[in-house]
PDB file of C-alpha atoms in Angstrom:
ATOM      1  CA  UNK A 821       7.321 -16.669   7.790  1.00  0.00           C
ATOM      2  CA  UNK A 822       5.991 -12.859   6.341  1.00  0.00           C
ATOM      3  CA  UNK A 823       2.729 -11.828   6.859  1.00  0.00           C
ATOM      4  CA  UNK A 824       0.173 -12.436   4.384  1.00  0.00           C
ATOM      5  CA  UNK A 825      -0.920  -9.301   2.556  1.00  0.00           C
ATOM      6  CA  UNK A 826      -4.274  -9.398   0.677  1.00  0.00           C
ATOM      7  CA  UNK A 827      -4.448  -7.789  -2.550  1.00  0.00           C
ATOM      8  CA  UNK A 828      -6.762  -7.565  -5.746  1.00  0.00           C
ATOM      9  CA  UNK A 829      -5.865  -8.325  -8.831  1.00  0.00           C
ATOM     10  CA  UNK A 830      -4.849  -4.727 -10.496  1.00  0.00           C
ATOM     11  CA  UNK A 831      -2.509  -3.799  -7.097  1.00  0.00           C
ATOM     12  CA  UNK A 832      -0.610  -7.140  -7.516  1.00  0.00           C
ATOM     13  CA  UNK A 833      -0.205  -6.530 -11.615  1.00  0.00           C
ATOM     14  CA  UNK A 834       1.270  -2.763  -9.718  1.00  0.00           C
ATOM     15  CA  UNK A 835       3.533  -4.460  -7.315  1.00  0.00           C
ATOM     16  CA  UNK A 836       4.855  -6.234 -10.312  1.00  0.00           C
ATOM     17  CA  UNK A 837       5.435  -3.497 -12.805  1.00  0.00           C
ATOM     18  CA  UNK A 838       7.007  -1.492 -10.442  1.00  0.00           C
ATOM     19  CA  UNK A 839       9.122  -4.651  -9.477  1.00  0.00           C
ATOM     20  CA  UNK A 840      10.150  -5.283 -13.075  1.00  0.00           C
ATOM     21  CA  UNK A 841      10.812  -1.118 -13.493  1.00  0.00           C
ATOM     22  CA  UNK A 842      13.500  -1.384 -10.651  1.00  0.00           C
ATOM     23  CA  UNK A 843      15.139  -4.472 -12.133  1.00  0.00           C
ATOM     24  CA  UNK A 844      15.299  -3.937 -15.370  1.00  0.00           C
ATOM     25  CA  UNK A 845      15.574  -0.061 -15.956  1.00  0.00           C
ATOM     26  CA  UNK A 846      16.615   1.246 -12.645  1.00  0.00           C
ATOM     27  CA  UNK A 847      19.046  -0.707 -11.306  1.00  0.00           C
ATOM     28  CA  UNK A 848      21.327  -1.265 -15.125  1.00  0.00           C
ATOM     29  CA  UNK A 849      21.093   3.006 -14.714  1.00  0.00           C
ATOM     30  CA  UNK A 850      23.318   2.626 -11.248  1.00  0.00           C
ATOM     31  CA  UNK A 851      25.275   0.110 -12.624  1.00  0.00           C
ATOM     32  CA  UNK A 852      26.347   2.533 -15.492  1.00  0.00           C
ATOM     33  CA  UNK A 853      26.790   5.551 -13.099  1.00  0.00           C
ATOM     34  CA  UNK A 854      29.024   3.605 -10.678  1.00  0.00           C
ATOM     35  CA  UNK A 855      31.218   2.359 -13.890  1.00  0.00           C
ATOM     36  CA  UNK A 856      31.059   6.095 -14.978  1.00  0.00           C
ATOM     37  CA  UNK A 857      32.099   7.217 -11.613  1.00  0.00           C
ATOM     38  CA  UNK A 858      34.539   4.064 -11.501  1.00  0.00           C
ATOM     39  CA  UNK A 859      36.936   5.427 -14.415  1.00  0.00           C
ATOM     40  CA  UNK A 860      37.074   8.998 -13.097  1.00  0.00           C
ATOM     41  CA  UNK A 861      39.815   7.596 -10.991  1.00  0.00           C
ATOM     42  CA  UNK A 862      40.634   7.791  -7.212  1.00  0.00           C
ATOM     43  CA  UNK A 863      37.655   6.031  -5.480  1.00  0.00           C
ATOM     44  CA  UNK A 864      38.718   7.422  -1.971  1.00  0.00           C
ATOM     45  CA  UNK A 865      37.677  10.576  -2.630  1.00  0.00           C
ATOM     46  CA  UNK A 866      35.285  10.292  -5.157  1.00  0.00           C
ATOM     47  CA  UNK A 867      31.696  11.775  -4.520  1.00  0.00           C
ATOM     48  CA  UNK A 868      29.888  10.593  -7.588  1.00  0.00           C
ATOM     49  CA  UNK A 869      30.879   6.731  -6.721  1.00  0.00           C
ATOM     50  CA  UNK A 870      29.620   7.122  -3.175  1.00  0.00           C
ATOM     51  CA  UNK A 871      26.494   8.099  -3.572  1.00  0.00           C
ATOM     52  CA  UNK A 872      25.749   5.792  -6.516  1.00  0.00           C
ATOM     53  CA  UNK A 873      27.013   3.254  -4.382  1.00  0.00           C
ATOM     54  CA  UNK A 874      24.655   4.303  -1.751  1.00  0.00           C
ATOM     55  CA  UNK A 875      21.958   4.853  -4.438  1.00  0.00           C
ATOM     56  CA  UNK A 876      22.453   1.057  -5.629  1.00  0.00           C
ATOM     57  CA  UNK A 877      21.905   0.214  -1.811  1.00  0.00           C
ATOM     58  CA  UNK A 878      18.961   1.437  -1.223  1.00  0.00           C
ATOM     59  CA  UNK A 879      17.483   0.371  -4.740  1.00  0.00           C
ATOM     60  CA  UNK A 880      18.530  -3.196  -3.639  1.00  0.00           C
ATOM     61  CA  UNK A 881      17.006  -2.969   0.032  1.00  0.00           C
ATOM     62  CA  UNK A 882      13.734  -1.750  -2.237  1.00  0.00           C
ATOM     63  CA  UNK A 883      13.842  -4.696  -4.697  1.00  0.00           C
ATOM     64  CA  UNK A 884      14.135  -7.156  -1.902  1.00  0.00           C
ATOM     65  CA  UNK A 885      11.352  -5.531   0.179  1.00  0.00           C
ATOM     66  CA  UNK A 886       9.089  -5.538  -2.965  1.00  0.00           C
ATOM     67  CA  UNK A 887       9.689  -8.973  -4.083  1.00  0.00           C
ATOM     68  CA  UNK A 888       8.815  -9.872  -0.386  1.00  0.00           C
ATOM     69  CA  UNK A 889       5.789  -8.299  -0.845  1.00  0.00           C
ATOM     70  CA  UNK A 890       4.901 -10.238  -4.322  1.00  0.00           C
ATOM     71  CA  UNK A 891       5.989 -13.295  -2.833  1.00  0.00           C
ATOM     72  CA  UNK A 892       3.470 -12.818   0.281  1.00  0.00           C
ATOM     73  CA  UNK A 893       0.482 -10.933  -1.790  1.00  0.00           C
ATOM     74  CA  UNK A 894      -2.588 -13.350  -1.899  1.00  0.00           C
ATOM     75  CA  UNK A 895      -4.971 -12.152  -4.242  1.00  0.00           C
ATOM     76  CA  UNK A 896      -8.759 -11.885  -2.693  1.00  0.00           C
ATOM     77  CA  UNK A 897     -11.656 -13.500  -4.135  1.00  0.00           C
ATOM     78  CA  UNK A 898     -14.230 -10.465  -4.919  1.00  0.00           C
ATOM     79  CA  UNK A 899     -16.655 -12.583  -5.428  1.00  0.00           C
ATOM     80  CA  UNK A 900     -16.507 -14.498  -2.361  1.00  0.00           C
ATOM     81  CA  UNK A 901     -16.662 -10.959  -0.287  1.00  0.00           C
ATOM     82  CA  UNK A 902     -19.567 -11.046   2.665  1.00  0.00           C
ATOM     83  CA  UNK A 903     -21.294  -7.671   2.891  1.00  0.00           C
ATOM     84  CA  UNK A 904     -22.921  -8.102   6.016  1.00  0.00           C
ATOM     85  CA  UNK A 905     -19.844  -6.604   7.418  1.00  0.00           C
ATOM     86  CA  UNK A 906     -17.402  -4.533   6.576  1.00  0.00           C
ATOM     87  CA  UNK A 907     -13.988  -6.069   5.287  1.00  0.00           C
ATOM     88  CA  UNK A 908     -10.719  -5.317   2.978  1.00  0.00           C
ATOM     89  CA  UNK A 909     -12.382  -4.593   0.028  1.00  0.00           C
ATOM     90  CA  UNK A 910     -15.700  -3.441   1.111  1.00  0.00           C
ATOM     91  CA  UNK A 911     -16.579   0.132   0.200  1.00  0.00           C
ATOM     92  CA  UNK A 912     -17.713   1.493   3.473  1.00  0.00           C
ATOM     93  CA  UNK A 913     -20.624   4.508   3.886  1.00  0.00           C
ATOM     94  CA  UNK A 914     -19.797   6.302   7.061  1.00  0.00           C
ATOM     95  CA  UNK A 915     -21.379   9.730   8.588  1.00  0.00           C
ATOM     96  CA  UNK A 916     -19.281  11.582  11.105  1.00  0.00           C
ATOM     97  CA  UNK A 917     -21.448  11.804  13.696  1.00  0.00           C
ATOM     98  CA  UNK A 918     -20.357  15.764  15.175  1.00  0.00           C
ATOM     99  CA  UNK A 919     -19.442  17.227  11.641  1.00  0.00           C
ATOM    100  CA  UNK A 920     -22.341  15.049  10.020  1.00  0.00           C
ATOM    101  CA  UNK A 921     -20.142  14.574   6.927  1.00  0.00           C
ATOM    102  CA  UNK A 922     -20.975  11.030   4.983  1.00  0.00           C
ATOM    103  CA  UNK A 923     -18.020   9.910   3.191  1.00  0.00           C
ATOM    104  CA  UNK A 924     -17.524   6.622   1.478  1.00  0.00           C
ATOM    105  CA  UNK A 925     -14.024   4.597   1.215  1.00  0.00           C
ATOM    106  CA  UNK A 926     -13.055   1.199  -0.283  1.00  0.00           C
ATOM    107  CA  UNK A 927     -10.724  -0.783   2.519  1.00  0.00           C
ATOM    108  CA  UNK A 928      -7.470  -2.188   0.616  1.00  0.00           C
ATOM    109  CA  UNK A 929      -4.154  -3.251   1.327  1.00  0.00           C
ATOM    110  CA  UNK A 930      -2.143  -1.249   2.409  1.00  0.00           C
ATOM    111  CA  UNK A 931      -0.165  -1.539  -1.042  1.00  0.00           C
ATOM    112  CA  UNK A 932      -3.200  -0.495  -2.809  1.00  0.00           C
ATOM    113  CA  UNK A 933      -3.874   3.045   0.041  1.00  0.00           C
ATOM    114  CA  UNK A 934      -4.680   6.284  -2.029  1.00  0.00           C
ATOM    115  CA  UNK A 935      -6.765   8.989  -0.497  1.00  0.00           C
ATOM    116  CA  UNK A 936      -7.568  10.395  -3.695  1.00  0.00           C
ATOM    117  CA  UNK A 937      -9.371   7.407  -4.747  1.00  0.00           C
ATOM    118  CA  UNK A 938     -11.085   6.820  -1.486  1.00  0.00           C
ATOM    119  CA  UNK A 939      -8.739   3.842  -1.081  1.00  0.00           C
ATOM    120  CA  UNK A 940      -8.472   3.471   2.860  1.00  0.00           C
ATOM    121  CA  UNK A 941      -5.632   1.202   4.357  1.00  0.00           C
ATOM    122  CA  UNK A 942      -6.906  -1.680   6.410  1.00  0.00           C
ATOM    123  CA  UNK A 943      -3.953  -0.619   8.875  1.00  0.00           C
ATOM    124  CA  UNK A 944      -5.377   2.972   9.550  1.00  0.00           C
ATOM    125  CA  UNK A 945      -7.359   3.384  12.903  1.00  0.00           C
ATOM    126  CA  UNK A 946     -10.547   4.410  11.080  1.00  0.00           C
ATOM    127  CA  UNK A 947     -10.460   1.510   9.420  1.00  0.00           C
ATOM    128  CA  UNK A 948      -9.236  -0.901  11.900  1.00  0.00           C
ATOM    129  CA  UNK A 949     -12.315   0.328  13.856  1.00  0.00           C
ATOM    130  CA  UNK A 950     -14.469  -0.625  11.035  1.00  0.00           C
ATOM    131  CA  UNK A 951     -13.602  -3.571  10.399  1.00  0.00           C
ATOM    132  CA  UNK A 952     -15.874  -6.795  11.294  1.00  0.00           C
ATOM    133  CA  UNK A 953     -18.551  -4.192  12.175  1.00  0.00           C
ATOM    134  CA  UNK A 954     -21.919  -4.079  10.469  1.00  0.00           C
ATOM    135  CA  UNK A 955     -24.871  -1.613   8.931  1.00  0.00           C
ATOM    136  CA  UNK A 956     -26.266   0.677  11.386  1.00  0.00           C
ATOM    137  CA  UNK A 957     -23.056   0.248  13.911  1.00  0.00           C
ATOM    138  CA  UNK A 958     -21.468   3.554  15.525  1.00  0.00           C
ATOM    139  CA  UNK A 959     -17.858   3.186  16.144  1.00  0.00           C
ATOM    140  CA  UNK A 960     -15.942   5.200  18.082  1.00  0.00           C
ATOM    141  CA  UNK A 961     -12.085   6.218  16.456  1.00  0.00           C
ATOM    142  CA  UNK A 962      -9.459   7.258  18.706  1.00  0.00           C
ATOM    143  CA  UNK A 963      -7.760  10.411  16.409  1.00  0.00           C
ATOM    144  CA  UNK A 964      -4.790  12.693  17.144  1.00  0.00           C
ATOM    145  CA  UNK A 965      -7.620  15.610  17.183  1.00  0.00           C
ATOM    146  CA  UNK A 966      -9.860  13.250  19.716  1.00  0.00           C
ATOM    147  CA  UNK A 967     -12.247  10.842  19.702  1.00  0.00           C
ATOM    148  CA  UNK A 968     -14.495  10.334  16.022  1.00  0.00           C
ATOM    149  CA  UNK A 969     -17.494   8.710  16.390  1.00  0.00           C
ATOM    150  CA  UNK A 970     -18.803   7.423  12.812  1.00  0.00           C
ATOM    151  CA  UNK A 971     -21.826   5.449  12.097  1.00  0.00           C
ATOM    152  CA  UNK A 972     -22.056   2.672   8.876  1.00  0.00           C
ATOM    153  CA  UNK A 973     -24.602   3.487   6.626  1.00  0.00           C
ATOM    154  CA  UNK A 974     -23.873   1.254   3.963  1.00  0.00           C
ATOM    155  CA  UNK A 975     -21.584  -1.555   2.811  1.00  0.00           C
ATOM    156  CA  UNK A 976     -21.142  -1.906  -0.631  1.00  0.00           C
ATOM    157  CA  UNK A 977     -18.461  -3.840  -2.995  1.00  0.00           C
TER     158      UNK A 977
END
Protein backbone atom coordinates (compact mmCIF):
# COMPACT_ATOMS: atom_id res chain seq x y z
CA UNK A 1 0.00 0.00 0.00
CA UNK A 2 2.08 3.70 -0.62
CA UNK A 3 2.30 6.03 1.92
CA UNK A 4 -0.11 8.70 2.20
CA UNK A 5 1.29 12.10 1.27
CA UNK A 6 -0.62 15.22 2.44
CA UNK A 7 -0.91 17.98 0.14
CA UNK A 8 -2.92 21.35 -0.37
CA UNK A 9 -4.82 22.08 -2.97
CA UNK A 10 -2.37 24.30 -5.40
CA UNK A 11 0.70 21.42 -4.95
CA UNK A 12 -1.76 18.65 -6.08
CA UNK A 13 -3.15 21.00 -9.22
CA UNK A 14 1.30 21.03 -9.61
CA UNK A 15 1.69 17.35 -9.36
CA UNK A 16 -0.88 17.22 -12.05
CA UNK A 17 0.32 19.71 -14.58
CA UNK A 18 3.57 18.48 -14.45
CA UNK A 19 2.00 14.90 -14.82
CA UNK A 20 0.00 15.91 -17.89
CA UNK A 21 3.42 17.96 -19.31
CA UNK A 22 5.33 14.53 -19.30
CA UNK A 23 2.49 12.65 -20.99
CA UNK A 24 1.40 14.64 -23.37
CA UNK A 25 4.40 16.87 -24.58
CA UNK A 26 7.38 15.07 -23.31
CA UNK A 27 7.08 11.74 -23.85
CA UNK A 28 5.37 12.11 -27.98
CA UNK A 29 9.05 14.32 -28.22
CA UNK A 30 11.04 10.78 -27.43
CA UNK A 31 8.82 8.95 -29.37
CA UNK A 32 9.71 11.17 -32.46
CA UNK A 33 13.50 11.18 -31.65
CA UNK A 34 13.69 7.37 -31.33
CA UNK A 35 11.68 7.09 -34.88
CA UNK A 36 14.20 9.80 -36.09
CA UNK A 37 17.06 7.87 -34.76
CA UNK A 38 15.17 4.57 -35.94
CA UNK A 39 15.53 5.40 -39.85
CA UNK A 40 19.17 6.50 -39.63
CA UNK A 41 19.78 2.84 -39.97
CA UNK A 42 22.02 0.32 -38.06
CA UNK A 43 20.59 0.30 -34.46
CA UNK A 44 23.75 -1.57 -33.09
CA UNK A 45 25.76 1.15 -33.28
CA UNK A 46 23.63 3.92 -33.21
CA UNK A 47 24.19 6.64 -30.42
CA UNK A 48 21.22 8.86 -30.99
CA UNK A 49 18.72 5.67 -30.51
CA UNK A 50 20.43 4.71 -27.27
CA UNK A 51 20.19 7.44 -25.44
CA UNK A 52 16.64 8.31 -26.51
CA UNK A 53 15.93 4.96 -25.59
CA UNK A 54 17.44 5.56 -22.28
CA UNK A 55 15.84 9.06 -22.22
CA UNK A 56 12.25 7.37 -22.78
CA UNK A 57 13.27 5.14 -19.68
CA UNK A 58 13.77 7.34 -17.35
CA UNK A 59 10.76 9.66 -18.48
CA UNK A 60 8.63 6.47 -17.93
CA UNK A 61 10.20 5.52 -14.39
CA UNK A 62 9.20 9.51 -13.75
CA UNK A 63 5.59 9.23 -15.01
CA UNK A 64 5.00 6.17 -12.96
CA UNK A 65 6.60 7.65 -9.80
CA UNK A 66 4.44 10.83 -10.28
CA UNK A 67 1.21 9.22 -10.92
CA UNK A 68 2.04 7.24 -7.66
CA UNK A 69 2.29 10.26 -6.03
CA UNK A 70 -1.26 11.72 -7.42
CA UNK A 71 -2.77 8.56 -6.72
CA UNK A 72 -1.53 8.68 -2.88
CA UNK A 73 -1.80 12.74 -2.41
CA UNK A 74 -4.69 13.45 0.12
CA UNK A 75 -5.50 16.91 0.08
CA UNK A 76 -5.55 18.60 3.81
CA UNK A 77 -8.39 20.37 5.19
CA UNK A 78 -6.96 24.07 6.04
CA UNK A 79 -9.62 24.76 7.79
CA UNK A 80 -9.67 21.93 10.05
CA UNK A 81 -5.77 22.78 11.00
CA UNK A 82 -5.19 22.94 15.09
CA UNK A 83 -2.75 25.72 15.96
CA UNK A 84 -2.03 24.79 19.30
CA UNK A 85 0.74 22.86 17.79
CA UNK A 86 2.71 22.89 15.13
CA UNK A 87 1.74 20.61 12.03
CA UNK A 88 2.13 20.22 8.00
CA UNK A 89 0.83 23.31 7.10
CA UNK A 90 1.41 25.43 10.05
CA UNK A 91 3.68 28.41 9.50
CA UNK A 92 6.10 28.04 12.30
CA UNK A 93 8.01 31.28 14.21
CA UNK A 94 11.27 29.96 15.46
CA UNK A 95 14.43 31.96 17.09
CA UNK A 96 17.76 30.22 16.97
CA UNK A 97 18.62 30.28 20.24
CA UNK A 98 22.92 30.89 19.82
CA UNK A 99 22.66 33.06 16.55
CA UNK A 100 19.27 34.63 17.90
CA UNK A 101 17.96 34.69 14.31
CA UNK A 102 13.85 34.40 14.16
CA UNK A 103 12.85 32.92 11.00
CA UNK A 104 9.43 31.79 10.01
CA UNK A 105 8.57 28.62 7.63
CA UNK A 106 5.29 27.02 6.46
CA UNK A 107 5.66 22.92 6.97
CA UNK A 108 4.45 21.15 3.56
CA UNK A 109 4.82 18.08 1.82
CA UNK A 110 7.56 17.28 0.77
CA UNK A 111 6.17 17.78 -2.93
CA UNK A 112 5.34 21.25 -2.09
CA UNK A 113 9.48 22.00 -0.25
CA UNK A 114 10.94 25.40 -1.58
CA UNK A 115 13.36 27.33 0.53
CA UNK A 116 12.74 30.37 -1.26
CA UNK A 117 9.26 30.49 -0.19
CA UNK A 118 9.90 29.45 3.33
CA UNK A 119 8.27 26.14 2.38
CA UNK A 120 9.96 23.58 4.90
CA UNK A 121 9.59 19.73 4.21
CA UNK A 122 7.86 17.85 6.97
CA UNK A 123 10.75 15.18 6.33
CA UNK A 124 13.67 17.63 7.24
CA UNK A 125 15.11 17.25 10.86
CA UNK A 126 14.19 20.84 11.78
CA UNK A 127 11.00 20.15 11.06
CA UNK A 128 10.55 16.70 12.23
CA UNK A 129 11.69 18.23 15.57
CA UNK A 130 8.93 20.65 15.38
CA UNK A 131 6.42 18.87 14.80
CA UNK A 132 3.56 18.08 17.55
CA UNK A 133 5.42 20.69 19.67
CA UNK A 134 3.76 23.84 20.94
CA UNK A 135 4.24 27.89 21.64
CA UNK A 136 6.96 28.64 23.94
CA UNK A 137 8.72 24.97 23.38
CA UNK A 138 12.68 24.84 22.80
CA UNK A 139 13.66 22.01 20.66
CA UNK A 140 16.80 20.80 20.26
CA UNK A 141 17.90 19.80 16.22
CA UNK A 142 20.58 17.44 15.67
CA UNK A 143 22.53 19.33 12.39
CA UNK A 144 25.59 18.26 10.38
CA UNK A 145 27.26 21.61 11.99
CA UNK A 146 25.93 20.35 15.68
CA UNK A 147 23.28 20.58 17.78
CA UNK A 148 20.44 23.78 17.01
CA UNK A 149 18.46 24.61 19.69
CA UNK A 150 15.28 26.74 18.43
CA UNK A 151 12.47 27.99 20.45
CA UNK A 152 8.54 28.43 18.89
CA UNK A 153 7.41 31.74 19.09
CA UNK A 154 4.46 31.56 17.12
CA UNK A 155 2.20 29.23 15.14
CA UNK A 156 0.34 30.68 12.56
CA UNK A 157 -1.69 29.25 9.34
Amino acid sequence: MPKIIYVTEEGLQKLRAELEQLKNIERPAISRQIAEARDKGDLSENAEYDAAKEAQGLLEMKIAKLENTVASARVIDESRIDLSQVQIMTKVKIQNLGTKAVMEYMLVAESEANLKENKLAVGTPIAKALLGKKKGDVVEVKVPSGIMKLEILNISK
